Coordinates of C-alpha atoms in Angstrom, one line a residue:
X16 CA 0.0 0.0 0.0
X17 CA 2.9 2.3 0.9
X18 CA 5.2 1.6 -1.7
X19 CA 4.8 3.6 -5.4
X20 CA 7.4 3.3 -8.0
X21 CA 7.1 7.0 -8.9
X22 CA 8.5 7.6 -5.4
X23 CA 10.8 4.7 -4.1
X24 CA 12.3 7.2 -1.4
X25 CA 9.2 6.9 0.5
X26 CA 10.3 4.9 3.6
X27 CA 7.4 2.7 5.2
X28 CA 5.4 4.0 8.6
X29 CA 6.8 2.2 11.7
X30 CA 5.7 -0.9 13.1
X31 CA 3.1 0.3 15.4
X32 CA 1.6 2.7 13.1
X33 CA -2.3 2.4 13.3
X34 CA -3.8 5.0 11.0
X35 CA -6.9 5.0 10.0
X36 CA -7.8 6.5 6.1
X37 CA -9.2 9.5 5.7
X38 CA -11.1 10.4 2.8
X39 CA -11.3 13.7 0.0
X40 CA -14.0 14.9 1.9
X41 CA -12.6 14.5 5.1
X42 CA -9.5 16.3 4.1
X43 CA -11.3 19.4 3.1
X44 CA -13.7 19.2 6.5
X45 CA -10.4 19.2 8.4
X46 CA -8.7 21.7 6.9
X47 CA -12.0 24.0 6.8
X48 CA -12.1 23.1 10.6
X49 CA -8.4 24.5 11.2
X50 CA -9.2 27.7 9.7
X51 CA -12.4 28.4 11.3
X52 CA -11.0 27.5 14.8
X53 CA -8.3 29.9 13.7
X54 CA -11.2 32.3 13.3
X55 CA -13.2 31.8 15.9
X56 CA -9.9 32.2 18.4
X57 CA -9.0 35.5 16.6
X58 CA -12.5 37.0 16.9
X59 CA -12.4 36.3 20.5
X60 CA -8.7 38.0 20.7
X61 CA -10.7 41.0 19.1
X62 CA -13.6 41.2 21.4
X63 CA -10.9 41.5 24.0
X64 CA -8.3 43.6 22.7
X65 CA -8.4 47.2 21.7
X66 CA -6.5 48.1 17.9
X67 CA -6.5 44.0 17.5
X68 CA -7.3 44.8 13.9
X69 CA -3.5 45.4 13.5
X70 CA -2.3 42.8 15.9
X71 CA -0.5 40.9 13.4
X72 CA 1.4 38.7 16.4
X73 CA -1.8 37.9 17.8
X74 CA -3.2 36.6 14.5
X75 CA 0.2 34.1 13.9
X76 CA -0.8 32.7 18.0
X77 CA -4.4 32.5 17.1
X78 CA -3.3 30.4 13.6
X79 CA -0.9 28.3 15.7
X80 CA -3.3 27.6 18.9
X81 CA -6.7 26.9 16.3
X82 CA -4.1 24.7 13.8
X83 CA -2.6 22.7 16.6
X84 CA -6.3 22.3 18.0
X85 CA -7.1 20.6 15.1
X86 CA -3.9 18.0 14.8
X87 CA -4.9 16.8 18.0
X88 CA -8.1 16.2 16.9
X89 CA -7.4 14.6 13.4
X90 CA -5.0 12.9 16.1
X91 CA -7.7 11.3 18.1
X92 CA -9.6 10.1 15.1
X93 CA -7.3 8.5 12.8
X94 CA -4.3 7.6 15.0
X95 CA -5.1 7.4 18.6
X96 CA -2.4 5.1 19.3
X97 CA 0.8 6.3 17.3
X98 CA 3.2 9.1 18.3
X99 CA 2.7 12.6 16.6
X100 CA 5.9 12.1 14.9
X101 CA 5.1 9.1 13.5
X102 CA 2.0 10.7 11.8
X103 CA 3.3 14.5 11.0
X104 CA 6.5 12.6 9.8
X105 CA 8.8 14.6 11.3
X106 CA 12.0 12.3 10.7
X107 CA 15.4 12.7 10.0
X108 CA 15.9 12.2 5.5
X109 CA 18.7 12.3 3.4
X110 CA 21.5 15.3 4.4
X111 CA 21.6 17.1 1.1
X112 CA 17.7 18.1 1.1
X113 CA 17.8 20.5 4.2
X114 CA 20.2 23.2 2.1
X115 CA 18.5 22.2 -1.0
X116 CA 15.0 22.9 -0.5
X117 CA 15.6 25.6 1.6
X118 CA 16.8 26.9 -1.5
X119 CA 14.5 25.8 -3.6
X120 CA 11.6 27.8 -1.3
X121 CA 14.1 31.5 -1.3
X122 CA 14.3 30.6 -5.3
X123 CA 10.4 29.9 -5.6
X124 CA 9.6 33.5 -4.2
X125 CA 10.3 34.9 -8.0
X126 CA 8.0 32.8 -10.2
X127 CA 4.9 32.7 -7.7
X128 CA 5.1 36.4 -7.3
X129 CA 5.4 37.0 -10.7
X130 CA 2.4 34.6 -11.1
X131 CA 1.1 36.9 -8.6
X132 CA 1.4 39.9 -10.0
X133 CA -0.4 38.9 -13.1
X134 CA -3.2 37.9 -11.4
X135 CA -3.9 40.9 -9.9
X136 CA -3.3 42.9 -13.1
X137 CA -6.4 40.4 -14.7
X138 CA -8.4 40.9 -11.4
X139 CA -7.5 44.3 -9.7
X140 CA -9.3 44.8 -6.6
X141 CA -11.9 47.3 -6.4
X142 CA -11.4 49.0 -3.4
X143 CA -8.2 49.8 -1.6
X144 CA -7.8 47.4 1.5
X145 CA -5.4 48.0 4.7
X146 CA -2.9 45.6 4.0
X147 CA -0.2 43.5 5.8
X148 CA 2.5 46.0 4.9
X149 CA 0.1 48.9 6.2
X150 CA -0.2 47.7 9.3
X151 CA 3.6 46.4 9.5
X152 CA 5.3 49.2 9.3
X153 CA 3.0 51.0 11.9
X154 CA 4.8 48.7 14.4
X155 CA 7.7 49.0 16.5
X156 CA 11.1 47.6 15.4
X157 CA 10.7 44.5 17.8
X158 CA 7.3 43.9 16.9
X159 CA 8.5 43.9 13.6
X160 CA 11.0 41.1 14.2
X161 CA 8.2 39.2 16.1
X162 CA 5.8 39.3 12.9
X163 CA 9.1 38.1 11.1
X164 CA 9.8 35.2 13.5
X165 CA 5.8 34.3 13.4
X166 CA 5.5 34.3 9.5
X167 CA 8.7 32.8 8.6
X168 CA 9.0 29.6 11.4
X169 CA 5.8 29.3 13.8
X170 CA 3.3 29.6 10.5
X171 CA 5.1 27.4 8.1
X172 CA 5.5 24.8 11.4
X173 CA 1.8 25.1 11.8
X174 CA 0.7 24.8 8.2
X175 CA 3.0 21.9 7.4
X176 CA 2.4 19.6 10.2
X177 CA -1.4 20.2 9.3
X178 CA -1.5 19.9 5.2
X179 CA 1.8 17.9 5.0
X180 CA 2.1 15.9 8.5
X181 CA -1.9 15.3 9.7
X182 CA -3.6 14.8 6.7
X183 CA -0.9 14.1 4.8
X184 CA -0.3 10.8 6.4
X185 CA -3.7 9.4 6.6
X186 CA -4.2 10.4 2.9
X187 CA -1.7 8.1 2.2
X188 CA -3.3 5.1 3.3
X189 CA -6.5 5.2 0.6
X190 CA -4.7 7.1 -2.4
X191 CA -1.6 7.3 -4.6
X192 CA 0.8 9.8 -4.5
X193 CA -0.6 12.4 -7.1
X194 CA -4.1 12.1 -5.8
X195 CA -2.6 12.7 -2.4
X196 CA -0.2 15.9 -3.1
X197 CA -3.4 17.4 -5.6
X198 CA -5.5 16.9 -2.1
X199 CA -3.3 18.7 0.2
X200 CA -2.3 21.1 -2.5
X201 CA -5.6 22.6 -3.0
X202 CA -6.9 22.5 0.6
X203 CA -3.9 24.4 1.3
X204 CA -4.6 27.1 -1.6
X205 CA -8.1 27.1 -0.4
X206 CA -7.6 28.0 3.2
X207 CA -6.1 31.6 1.7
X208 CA -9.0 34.4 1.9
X209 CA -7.7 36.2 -1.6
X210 CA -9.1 34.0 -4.4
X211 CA -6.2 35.8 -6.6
X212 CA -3.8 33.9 -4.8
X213 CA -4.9 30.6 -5.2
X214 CA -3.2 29.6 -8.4
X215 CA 0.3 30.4 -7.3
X216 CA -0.4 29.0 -3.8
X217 CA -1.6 25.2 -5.4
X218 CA 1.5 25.4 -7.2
X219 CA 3.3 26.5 -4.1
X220 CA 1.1 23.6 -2.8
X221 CA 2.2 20.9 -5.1
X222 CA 5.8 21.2 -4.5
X223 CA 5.6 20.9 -1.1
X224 CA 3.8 17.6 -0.9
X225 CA 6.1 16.3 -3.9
X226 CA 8.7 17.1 -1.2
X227 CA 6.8 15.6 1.1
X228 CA 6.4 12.1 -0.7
X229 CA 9.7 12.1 -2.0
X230 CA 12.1 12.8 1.3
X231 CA 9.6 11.3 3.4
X232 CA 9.8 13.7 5.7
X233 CA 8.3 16.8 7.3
X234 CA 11.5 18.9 7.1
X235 CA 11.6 18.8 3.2
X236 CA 8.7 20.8 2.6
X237 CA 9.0 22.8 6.5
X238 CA 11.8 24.2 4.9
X239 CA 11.1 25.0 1.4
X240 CA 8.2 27.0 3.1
X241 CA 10.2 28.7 5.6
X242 CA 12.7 29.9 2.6
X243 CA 9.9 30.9 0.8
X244 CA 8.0 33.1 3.2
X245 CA 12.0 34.6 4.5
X246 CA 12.1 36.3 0.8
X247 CA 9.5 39.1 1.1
X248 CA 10.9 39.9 5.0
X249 CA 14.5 40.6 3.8
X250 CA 13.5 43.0 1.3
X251 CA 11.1 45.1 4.6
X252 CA 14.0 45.1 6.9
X253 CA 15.8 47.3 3.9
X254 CA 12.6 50.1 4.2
X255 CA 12.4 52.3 6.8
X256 CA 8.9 53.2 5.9
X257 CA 5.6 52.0 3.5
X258 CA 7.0 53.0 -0.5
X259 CA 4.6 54.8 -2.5

């Protein structure tokens, strides 16, 4: 069941692994769960907090405490008697693919925002919208580098143990590898708020569980996305202030 010729890297689950399958449908539940208990958590940090709107910290701890929330639950249902790391697959893989997709995700930045940008140029927003980099740059320099540290480790951590580690792993007991990686590649676009960014996100999407099949392991495609989401952060910490 666990072996495909496509991807003979794959190494098998462990002896005790007890995983139960999880369906299409079940995939897209879970992963519409994470995001509205990511919701529901950050409305409540609103109700609570004055000027939350701009609280981009307290939006990464809301993602991470309503993503988490729903690992353990995904957890309880399909593998109540293996270790997370067993299920998340958060293993040591082959030496060279830590540098390598790291660099692959810092190299990715340029063709998906490219992609990006033409999107947007088709489909131009209407209204103007306060933004992330609005809001950024009305924070203090620490702050700053605490929106950094969120967006570039704790939210790829999050999103990959969810898409690539939790649902990931019971996927793999009903499909093949493409049906899997298309799965968790379009959940993961469809999670994102801005239909524009949905094409270069499944793309983004499809790499990361290629990654994920072919290291077989968690860090492959952790990685790529920390790279990627480090790009866009290098380039603010040059500005002193919002360009025109």
């Amino acid at each position: 069941m666990f072996e495909d010729p496509a991807f003979p890297s794959l190494p098998p689950p462990g002896p005790d692994a007890s995983v139960k399958p999880m369906s299409v449908i079940g995939a897209l539940m879970w992963a519409i769960g994470a995001h509205l208990a990511f919701y529901w958590i950050r409305l409540l940090a609103l109700s609570l907090r004055e000027a939350a709107s701009r609280d981009l910290i307290g939006a990464v701890i809301a993602q991470a405490l309503g993503y988490l929330f729903i690992l353990y639950l995904i957890m309880r249902v399909h593998a109540p008697e293996s270790r997370i790391r067993d299920i998340i697959g958060l293993r040591r893989t082959n030496p060279l693919v830590y540098p390598l997709a790291l660099v692959a995700g810092v190299g990715a930045t340029f063709p998906s925002y490219w992609l990006l940008e033409r999107v947007h140029d088709l489909l131009p927003s209407e209204e103007p919208e306060l933004g992330f980099l609005d809001i950024y740059f009305q924070l203090s320099f620490a702050e700053q580098i605490a929106v950094a540290v969120g967006t570039v480790i704790i939210g790829p951590f999050v999103e990959e143990m969810l898409f690539r580690g939790a649902i990931f792993r019971p996927l793999r007991e009903k499909y093949r590898a493409a049906v899997v990686i298309a799965i968790t590649a379009a959940t993961f676009a469809a999670i994102h708020e801005d239909p524009r960014k949905m094409a270069p996100l499944l793309l983004v999407g499809i790499v990361l569980g290629t990654l994920r099949w072919t290291s077989g392991s968690l860090w492959a495609p952790l990685l790529f996305h920390m790279g990627f989401n480090a790009v866009p952060f290098y380039d603010l910490f040059q500005l002193d202030a919002l360009p025109e």
